[in-house]
Coordinates of C-alpha atoms and ligand atoms in Angstrom, one line a residue:
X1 CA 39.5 15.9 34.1
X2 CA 39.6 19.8 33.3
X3 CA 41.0 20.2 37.0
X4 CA 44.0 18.2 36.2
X5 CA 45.6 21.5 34.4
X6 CA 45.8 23.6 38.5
X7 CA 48.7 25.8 38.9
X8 CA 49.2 24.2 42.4
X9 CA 51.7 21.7 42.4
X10 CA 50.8 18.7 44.2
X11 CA 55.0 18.8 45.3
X12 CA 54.3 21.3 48.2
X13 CA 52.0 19.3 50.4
X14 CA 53.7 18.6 53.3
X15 CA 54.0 22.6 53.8
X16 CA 50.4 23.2 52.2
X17 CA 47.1 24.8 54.0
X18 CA 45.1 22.6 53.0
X19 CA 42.4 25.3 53.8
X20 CA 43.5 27.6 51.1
X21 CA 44.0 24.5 48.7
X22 CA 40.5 23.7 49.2
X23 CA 39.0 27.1 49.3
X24 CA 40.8 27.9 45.9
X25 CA 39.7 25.2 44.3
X26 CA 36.0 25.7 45.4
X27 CA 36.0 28.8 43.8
X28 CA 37.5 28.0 40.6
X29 CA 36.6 24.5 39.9
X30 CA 32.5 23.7 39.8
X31 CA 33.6 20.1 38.5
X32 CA 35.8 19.6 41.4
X33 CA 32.3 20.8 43.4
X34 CA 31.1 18.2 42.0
X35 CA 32.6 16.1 43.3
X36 CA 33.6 17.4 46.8
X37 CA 29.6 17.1 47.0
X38 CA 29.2 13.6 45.7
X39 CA 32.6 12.3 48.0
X40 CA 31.3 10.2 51.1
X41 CA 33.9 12.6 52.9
X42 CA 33.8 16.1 51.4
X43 CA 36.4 17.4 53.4
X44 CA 39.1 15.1 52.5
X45 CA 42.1 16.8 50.1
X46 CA 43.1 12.9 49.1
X47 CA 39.9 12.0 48.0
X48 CA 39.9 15.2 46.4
X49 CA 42.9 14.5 44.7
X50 CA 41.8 11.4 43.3
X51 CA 38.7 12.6 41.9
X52 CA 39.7 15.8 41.0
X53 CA 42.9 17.3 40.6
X54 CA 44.1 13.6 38.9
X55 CA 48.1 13.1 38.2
X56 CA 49.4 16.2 37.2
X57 CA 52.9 15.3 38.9
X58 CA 54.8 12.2 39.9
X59 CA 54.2 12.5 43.7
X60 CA 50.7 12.3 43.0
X61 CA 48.9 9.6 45.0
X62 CA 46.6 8.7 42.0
X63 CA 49.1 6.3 40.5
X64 CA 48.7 3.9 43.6
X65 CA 45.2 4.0 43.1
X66 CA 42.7 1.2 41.1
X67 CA 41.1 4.1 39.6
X68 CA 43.6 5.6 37.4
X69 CA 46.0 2.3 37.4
X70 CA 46.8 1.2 33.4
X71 CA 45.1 -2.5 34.1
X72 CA 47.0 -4.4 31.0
X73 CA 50.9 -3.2 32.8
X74 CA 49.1 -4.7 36.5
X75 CA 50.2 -8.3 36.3
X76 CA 53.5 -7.4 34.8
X77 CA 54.2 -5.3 37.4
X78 CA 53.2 -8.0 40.2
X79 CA 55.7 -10.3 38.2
X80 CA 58.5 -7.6 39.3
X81 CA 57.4 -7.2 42.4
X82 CA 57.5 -10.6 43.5
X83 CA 61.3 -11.1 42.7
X84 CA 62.1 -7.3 44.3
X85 CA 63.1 -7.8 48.2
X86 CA 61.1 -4.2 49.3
X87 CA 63.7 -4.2 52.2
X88 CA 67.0 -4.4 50.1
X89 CA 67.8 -0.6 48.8
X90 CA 68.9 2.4 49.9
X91 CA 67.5 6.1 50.5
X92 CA 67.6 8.6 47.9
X93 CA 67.5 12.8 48.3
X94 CA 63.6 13.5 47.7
X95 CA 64.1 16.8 47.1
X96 CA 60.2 17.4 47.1
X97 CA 59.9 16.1 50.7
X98 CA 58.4 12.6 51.3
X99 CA 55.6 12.9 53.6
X100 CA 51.8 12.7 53.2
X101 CA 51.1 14.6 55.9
X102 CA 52.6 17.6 58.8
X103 CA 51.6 18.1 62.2
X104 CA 49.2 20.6 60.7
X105 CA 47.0 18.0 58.5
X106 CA 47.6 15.5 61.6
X107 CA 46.2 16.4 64.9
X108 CA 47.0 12.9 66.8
X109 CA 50.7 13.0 66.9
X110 CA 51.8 12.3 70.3
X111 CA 53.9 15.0 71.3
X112 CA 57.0 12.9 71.9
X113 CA 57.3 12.4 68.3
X114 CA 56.5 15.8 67.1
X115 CA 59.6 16.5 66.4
X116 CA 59.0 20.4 64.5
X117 CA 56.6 21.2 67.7
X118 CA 60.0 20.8 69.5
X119 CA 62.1 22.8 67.4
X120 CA 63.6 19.8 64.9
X121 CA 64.7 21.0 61.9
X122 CA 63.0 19.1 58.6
X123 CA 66.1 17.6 57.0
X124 CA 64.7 14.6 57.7
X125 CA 61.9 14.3 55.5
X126 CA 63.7 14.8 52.2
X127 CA 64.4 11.5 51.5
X128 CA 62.8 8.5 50.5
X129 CA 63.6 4.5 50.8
X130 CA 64.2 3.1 46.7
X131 CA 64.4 -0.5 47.1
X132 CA 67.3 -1.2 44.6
X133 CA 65.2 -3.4 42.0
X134 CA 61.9 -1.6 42.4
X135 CA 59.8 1.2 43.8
X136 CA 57.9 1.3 47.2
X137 CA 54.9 2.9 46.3
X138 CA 53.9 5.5 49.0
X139 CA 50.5 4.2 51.2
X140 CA 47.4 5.6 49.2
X141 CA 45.2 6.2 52.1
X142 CA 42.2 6.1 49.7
X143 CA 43.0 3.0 48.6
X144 CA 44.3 0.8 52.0
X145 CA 40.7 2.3 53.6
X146 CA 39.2 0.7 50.4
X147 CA 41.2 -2.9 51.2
X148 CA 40.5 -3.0 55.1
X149 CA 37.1 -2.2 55.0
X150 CA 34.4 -3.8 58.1
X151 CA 38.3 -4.8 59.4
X152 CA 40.7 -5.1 62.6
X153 CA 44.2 -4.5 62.4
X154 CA 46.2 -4.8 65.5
X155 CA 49.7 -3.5 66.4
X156 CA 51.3 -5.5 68.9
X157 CA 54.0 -4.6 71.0
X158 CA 56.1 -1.6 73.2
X159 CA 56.0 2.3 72.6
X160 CA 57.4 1.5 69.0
X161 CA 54.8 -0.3 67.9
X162 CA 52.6 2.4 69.3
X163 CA 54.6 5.1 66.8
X164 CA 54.2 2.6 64.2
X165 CA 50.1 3.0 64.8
X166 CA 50.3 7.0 65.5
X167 CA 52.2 6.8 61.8
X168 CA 49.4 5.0 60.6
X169 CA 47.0 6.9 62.0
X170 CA 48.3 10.0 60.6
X171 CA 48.8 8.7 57.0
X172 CA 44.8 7.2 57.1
X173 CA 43.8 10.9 58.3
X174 CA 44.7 12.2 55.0
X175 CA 41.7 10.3 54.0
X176 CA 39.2 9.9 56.7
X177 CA 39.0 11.7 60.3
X178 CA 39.2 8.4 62.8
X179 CA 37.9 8.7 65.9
X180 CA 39.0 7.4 69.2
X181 CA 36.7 4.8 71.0
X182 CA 39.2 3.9 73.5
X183 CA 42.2 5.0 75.3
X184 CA 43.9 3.7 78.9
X185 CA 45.3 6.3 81.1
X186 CA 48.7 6.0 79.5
X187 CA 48.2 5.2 76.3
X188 CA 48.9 1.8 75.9
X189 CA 46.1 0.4 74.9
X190 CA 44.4 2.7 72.1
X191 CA 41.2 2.1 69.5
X192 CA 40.4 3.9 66.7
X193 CA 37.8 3.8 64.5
X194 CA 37.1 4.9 60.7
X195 CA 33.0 5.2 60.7
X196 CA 32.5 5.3 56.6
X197 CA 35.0 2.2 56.6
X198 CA 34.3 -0.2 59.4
X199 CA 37.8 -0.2 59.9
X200 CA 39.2 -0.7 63.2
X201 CA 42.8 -0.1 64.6
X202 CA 44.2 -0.8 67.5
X203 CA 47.4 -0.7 69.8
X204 CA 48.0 -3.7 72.3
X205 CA 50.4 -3.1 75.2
X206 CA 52.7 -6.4 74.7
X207 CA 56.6 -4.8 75.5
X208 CA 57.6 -8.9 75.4
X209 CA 54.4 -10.4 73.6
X210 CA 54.5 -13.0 75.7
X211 CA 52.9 -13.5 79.1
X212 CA 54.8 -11.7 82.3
X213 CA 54.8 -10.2 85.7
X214 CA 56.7 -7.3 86.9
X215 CA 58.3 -8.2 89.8
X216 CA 60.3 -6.6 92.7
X217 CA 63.5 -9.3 94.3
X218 CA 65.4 -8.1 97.2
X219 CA 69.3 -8.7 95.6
X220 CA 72.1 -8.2 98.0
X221 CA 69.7 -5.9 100.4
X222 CA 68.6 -3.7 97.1
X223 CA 65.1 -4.1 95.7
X224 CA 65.6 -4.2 92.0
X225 CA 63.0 -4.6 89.6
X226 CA 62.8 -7.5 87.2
X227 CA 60.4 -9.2 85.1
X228 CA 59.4 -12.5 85.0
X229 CA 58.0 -13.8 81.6
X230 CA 56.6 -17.0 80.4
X231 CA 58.3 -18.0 77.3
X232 CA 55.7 -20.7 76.3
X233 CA 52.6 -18.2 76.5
X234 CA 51.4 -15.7 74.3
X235 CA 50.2 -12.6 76.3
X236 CA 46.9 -12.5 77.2
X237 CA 45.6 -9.0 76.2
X238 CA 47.6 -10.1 72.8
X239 CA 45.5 -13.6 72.9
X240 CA 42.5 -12.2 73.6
X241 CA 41.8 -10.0 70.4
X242 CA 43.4 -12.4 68.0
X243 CA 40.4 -13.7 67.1
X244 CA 38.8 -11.2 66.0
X245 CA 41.7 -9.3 63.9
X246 CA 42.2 -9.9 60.3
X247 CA 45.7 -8.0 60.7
X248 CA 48.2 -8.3 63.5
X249 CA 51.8 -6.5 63.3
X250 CA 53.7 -7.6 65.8
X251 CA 57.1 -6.5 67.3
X252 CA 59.5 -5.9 70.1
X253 CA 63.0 -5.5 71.1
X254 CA 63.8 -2.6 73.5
X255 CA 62.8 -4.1 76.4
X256 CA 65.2 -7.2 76.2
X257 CA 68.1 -5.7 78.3
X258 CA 66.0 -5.4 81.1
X259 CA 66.6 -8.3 84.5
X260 CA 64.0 -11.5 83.3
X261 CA 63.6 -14.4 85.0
X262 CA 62.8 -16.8 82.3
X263 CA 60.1 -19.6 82.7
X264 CA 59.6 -22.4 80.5
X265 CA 56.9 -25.5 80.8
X266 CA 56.2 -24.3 84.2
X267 CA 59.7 -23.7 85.5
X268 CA 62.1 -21.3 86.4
X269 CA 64.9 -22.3 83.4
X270 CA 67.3 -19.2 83.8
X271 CA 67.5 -15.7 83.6
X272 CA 69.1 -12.9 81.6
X273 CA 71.4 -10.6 83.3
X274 CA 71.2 -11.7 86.6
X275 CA 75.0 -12.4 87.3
X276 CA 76.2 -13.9 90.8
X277 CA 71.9 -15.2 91.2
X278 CA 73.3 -18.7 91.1
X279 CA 70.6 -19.4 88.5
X280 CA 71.4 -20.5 84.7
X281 CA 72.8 -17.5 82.9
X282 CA 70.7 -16.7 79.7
X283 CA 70.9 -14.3 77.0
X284 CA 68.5 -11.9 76.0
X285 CA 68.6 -13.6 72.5
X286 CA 67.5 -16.7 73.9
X287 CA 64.1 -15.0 75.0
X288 CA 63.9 -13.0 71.9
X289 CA 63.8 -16.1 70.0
X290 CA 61.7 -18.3 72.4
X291 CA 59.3 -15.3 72.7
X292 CA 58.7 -14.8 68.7
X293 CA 58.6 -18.9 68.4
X294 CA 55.4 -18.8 70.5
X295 CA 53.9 -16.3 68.8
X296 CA 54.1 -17.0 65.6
X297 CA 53.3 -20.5 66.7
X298 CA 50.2 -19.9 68.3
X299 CA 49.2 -17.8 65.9
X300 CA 49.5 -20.5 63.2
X301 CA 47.8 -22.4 65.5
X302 CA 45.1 -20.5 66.9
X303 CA 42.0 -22.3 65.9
X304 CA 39.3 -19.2 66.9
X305 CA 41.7 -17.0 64.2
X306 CA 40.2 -16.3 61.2
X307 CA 41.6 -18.0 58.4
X308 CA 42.7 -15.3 56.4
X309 CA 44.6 -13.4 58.9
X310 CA 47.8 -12.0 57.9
X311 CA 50.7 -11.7 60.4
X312 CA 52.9 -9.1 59.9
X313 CA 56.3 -9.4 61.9
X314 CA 58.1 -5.6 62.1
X315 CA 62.0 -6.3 62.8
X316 CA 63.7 -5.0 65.1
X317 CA 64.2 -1.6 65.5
X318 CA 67.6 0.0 65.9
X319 CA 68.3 3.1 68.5
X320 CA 71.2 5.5 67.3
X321 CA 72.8 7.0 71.0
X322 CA 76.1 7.9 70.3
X323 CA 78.6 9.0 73.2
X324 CA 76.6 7.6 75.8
X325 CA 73.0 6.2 76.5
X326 CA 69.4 7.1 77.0
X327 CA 70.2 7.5 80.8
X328 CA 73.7 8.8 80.4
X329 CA 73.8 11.6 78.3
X330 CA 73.7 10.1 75.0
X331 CA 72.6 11.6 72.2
X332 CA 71.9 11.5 68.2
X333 CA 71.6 15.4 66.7
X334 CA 73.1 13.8 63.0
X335 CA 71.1 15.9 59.9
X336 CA 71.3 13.2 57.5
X337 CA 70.7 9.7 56.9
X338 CA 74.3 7.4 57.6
X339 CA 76.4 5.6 54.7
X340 CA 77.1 2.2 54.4
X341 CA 80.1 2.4 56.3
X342 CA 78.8 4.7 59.3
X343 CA 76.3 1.9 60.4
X344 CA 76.8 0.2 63.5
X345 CA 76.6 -3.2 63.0
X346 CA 77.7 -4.7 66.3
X347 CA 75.2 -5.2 69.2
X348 CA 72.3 -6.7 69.2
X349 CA 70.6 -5.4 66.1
X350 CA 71.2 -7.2 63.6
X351 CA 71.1 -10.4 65.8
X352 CA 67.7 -9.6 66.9
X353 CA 66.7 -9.0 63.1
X354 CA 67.9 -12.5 62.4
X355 CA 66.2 -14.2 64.9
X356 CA 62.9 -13.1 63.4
X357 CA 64.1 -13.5 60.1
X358 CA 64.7 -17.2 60.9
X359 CA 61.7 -17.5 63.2
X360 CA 59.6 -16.6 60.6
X361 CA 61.4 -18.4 58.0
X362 CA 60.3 -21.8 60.6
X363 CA 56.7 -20.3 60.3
X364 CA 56.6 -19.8 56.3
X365 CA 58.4 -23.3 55.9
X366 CA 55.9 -25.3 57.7
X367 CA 57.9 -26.5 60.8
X368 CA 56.5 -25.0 63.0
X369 CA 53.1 -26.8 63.7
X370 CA 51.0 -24.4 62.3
X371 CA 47.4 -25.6 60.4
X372 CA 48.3 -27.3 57.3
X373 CA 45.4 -25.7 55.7
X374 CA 44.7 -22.6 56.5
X375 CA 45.2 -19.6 54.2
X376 CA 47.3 -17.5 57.0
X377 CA 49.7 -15.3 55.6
X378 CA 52.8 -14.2 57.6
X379 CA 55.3 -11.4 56.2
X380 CA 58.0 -10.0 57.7
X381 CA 58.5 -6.2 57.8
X382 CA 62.2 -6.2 57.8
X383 CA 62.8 -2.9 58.2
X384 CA 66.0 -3.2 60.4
X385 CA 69.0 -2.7 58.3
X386 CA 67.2 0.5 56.2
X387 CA 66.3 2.0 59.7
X388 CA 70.0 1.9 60.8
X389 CA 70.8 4.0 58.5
X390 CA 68.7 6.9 59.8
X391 CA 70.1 8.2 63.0
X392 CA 68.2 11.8 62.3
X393 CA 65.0 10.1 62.5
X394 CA 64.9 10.2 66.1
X395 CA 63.3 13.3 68.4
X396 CA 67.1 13.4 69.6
X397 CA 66.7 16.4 72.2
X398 CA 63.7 17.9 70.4
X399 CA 60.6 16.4 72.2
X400 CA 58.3 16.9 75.3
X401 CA 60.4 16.2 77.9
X402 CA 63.6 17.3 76.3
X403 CA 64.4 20.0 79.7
X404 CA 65.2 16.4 81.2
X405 CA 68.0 16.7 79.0
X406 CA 68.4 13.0 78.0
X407 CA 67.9 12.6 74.1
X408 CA 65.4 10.4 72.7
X409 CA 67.4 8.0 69.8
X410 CA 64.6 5.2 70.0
X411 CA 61.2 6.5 68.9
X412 CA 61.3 7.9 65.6
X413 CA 59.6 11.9 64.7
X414 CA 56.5 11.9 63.0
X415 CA 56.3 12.6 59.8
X416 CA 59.6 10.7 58.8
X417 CA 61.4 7.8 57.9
X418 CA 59.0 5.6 59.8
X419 CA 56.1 6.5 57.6
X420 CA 58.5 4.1 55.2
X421 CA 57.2 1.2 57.5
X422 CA 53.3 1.6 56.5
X423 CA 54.4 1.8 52.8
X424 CA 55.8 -2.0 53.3
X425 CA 52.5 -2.4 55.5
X426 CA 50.6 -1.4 52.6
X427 CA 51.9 -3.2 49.8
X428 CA 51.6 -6.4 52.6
X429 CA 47.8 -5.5 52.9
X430 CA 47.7 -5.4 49.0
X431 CA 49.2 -8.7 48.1
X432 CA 46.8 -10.4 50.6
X433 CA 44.0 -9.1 49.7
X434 CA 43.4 -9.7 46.0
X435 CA 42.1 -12.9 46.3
X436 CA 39.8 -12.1 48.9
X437 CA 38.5 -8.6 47.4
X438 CA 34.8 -8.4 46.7
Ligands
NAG1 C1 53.4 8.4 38.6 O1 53.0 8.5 37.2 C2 53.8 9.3 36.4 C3 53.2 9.4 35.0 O2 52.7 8.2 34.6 C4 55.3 8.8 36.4 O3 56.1 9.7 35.7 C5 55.7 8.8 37.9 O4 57.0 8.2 38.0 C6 54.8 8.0 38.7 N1 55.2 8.1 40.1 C7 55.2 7.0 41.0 C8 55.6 7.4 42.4 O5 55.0 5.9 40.6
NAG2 C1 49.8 0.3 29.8 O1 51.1 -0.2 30.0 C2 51.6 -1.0 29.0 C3 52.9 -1.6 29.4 O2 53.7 -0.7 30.1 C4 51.7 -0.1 27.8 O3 52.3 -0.8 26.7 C5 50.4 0.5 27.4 O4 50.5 1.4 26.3 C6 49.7 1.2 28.6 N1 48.4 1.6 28.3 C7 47.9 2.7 28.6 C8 46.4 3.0 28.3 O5 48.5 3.6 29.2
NAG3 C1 54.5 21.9 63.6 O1 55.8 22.0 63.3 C2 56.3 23.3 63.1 C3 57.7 23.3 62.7 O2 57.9 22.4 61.6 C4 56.1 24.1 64.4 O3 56.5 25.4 64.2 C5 54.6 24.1 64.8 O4 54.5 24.7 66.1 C6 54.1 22.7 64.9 N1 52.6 22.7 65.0 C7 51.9 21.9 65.8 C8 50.5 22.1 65.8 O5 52.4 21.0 66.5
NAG4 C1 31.4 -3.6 60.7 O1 32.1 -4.8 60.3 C2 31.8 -5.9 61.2 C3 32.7 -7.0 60.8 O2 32.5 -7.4 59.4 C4 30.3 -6.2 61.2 O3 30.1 -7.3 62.1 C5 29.5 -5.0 61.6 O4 28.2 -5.3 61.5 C6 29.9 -3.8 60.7 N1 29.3 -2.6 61.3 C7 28.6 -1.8 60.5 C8 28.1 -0.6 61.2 O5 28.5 -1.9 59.3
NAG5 C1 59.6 -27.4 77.2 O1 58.8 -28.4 76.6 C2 59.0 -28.5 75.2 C3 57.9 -29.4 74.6 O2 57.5 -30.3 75.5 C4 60.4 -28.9 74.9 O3 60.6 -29.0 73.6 C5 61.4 -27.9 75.5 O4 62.7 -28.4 75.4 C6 61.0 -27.7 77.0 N1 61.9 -26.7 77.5 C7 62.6 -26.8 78.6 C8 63.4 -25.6 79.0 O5 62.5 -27.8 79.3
NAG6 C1 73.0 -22.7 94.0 O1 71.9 -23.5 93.6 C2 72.1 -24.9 93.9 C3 70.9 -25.6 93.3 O2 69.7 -25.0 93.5 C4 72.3 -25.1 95.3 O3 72.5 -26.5 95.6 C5 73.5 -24.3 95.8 O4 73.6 -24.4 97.2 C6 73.3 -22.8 95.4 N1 74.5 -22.1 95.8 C7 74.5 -20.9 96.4 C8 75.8 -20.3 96.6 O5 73.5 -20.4 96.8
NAG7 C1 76.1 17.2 67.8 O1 76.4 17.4 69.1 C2 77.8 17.4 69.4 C3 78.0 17.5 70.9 O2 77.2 18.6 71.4 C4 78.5 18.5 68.6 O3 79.9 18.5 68.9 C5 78.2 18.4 67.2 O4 78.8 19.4 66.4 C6 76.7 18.3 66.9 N1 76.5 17.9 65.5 C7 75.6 18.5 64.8 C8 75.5 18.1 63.3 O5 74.9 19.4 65.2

């Protein structure tokens, strides 16, 4: 490709105008005008880098892609990656900066997670996650629209899993421009739609994945407000689109530390911090693990599913207030990701990240009553321990709501180190769909 020899490096694309990029290279390519006419989205830079500016540096997207990928290396290099743990590694200085996309090329991020709207510096995109025995290959939007096409892909769980999606969303908007077919007043419950793909995503309000009720007890003269949830039943709004989802990602966490009264086989069995209640004292990690036992289980069971559903388990994701908490002035204004030794590894992190890791281990191992024959795939996303290490990920005090003055140190900015999470997704959606690829 003649094109392959433009003077713009393909290194400055987070900062880019796109408009100029394109404009330029309308006027000075007619091959490239080829093929911005012959794209099924003329408008989009990555297909437009595919096609015509081809890899003229290594943060080109083009060496994810089928097209330019050297076929005789391929099943070599699925060799290596099925011995590489993606999720054991470290992050590296990316002195080009990491991301596929701003808040300029992506109009959809929520405002509490753009971070640069809110005055965050960019430190945090200049780094990148380098498993320790292989590469994580960025997500090729091109390419993952190509694998999901006439698809669903659900994300289940709380306002993380919703910034997992809006990460999504803005990676996939490099390629194609989605568009919304439904949204609930607060944003809990969002569909998006990519026309020239068929592809369907969508966000599912389930904060404990399992059935519950919100509830209001009078304690000691004060209502309080608790939840009750039903440890033996999948949440309904959750239930409900499995069927017709070939990808569910599924999560949660943050809302463990509220009051639950727990309920088991129809009875009240104990609850998690409800001291003095004169009712059975449970931990939260009792629920966590009861909660992703019946998912995972009824998933494996669910007979309306289709068979080649893949489950996708996201661990747990850490929060980084330091001095305090997200209602007592904590905060988390770090410029770089933490060493080894900085990370907090007490609390419930890691704990929570081993419950799922052992959950799904039961899954994967056949104990736990799934259907013997069915191709279901289940993979955990186990991005826990590699997200510890980046307490300036977070909004911190830079975000919509930030004259409140308490810092955000749970959701993560977009772009930034949570983009890392759809590269795992990606190389997830890969694996599982080679057999099943037209
Ligand atoms: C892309 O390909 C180039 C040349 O083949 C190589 O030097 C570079 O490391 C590759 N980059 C990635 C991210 O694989
Ligand atoms: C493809 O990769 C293999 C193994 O790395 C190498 O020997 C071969 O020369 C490559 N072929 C092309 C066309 O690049
Ligand atoms: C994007 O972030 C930059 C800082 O990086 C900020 O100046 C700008 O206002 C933001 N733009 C939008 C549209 O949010
Ligand atoms: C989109 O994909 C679904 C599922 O395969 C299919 O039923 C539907 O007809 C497709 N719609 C279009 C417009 O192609
Ligand atoms: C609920 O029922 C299941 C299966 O019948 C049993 O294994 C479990 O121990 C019961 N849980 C409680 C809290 O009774
Ligand atoms: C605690 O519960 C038990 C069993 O339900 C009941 O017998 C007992 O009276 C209760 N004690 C208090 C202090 O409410
Ligand atoms: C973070 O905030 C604390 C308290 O305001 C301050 O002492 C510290 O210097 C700040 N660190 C950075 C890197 O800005």
């Amino acid at each position: 490709m003649k094109s392959s020899t433009t003077p713009w490096s393909l290194q400055h694309i987070p900062e880019m105008n796109w408009r100029a990029l394109l404009m330029s290279v309308l006027v000075l390519s007619s091959v490239s005008i080829l093929f911005i006419v012959r794209s099924s989205n003329p408008f989009s830079v990555v297909e437009l880098l595919h096609h015509g500016l081809g890899p003229s540096t290594p943060t080109s997207l083009a060496n994810t892609s089928s097209v330019h990928s050297n076929t005789s290396a391929a099943p070599h290099k699925e060799d290596k990656e099925e011995e590489c743990d993606l999720f054991v590694g470290k992050w590296v200085a990316e002195p080009r900066g990491s991301s596929l996309y701003s808040n300029w090329s992506c109009p959809t991020i929520p405002d509490q997670n753009n971070c640069g709207k809110f005055g965050k510096g960019s430190e945090h995109l200049y780094w990148k996650w380098k498993p320790d025995r292989c590469e994580l290959p960025r997500l090729d939007p091109v390419a993952f629209l190509r694998m999901v096409r006439r698809k669903k892909m659900a994300f289940a769980g709380d306002s993380v899993a919703r910034n997992h999606m809006d990460s999504l969303l803005c990676l996939l908007h490099q390629a194609e421009t989605p568009t919304n077919i439904y949204k609930d007043g607060d944003d809990k419950f969002q569909t998006w739609y990519f026309p020239s793909h068929n592809f369907t995503l969508m966000v599912i309000w389930a904060e404990f994945l399992v059935e519950r009720a919100q509830t209001q007890r009078m304690i000691n003269g004060v209502a309080t407000n608790s939840y009750d949830l039903y440890l033996d039943r999948v949440n309904p709004d959750l239930a409900r689109e499995l069927p017709a989802l070939r990808y569910v990602v599924i999560s949660a966490g943050n809302w463990f530390i509220k009051k639950l009264y727990l309920h088991e086989n129809g009875s009240l069995v104990g609850c998690v911090n409800c001291r003095g209640e004169n009712l059975t004292e449970l931990d939260a990690a009792y629920a966590y693990r009861r909660v992703f036992r019946t998912v995972l289980q009824s998933i494996s069971k669910c007979e309306q599913c289709d068979d080649d559903l893949l489950t996708m388990l996201r661990t747990f994701s850490p929060t980084h207030f330091e001095h305090g908490s997200w209602f007592n002035g904590g905060y988390c204004n770090r410029t770089q990701p933490m060493s080894e030794g900085e990370i907090d590894l007490s609390g419930n992190t890691i704990e929570y990240r081993n419950i799922q890791f052992e959950e799904m281990g039961r899954i994967k191992g056949g104990s736990g009553g799934g259907r013997g024959d069915a191709k279901r795939g289940f993979e955990l996303l186990d991005v826990t321990k590699a997200m510890m290490a980046r307490a300036d990920g977070h909004p911190g005090s830079h975000w919509r709501w930030m004259q409140k003055s308490n810092s955000d140190c749970l959701h993560w900015c977009l772009p930034g180190p949570i983009d890392m999470w759809n590269d795992a997704l990606f190389a997830n959606v890969k694996k599982h769909s080679s057999t099943t690829q037209l």
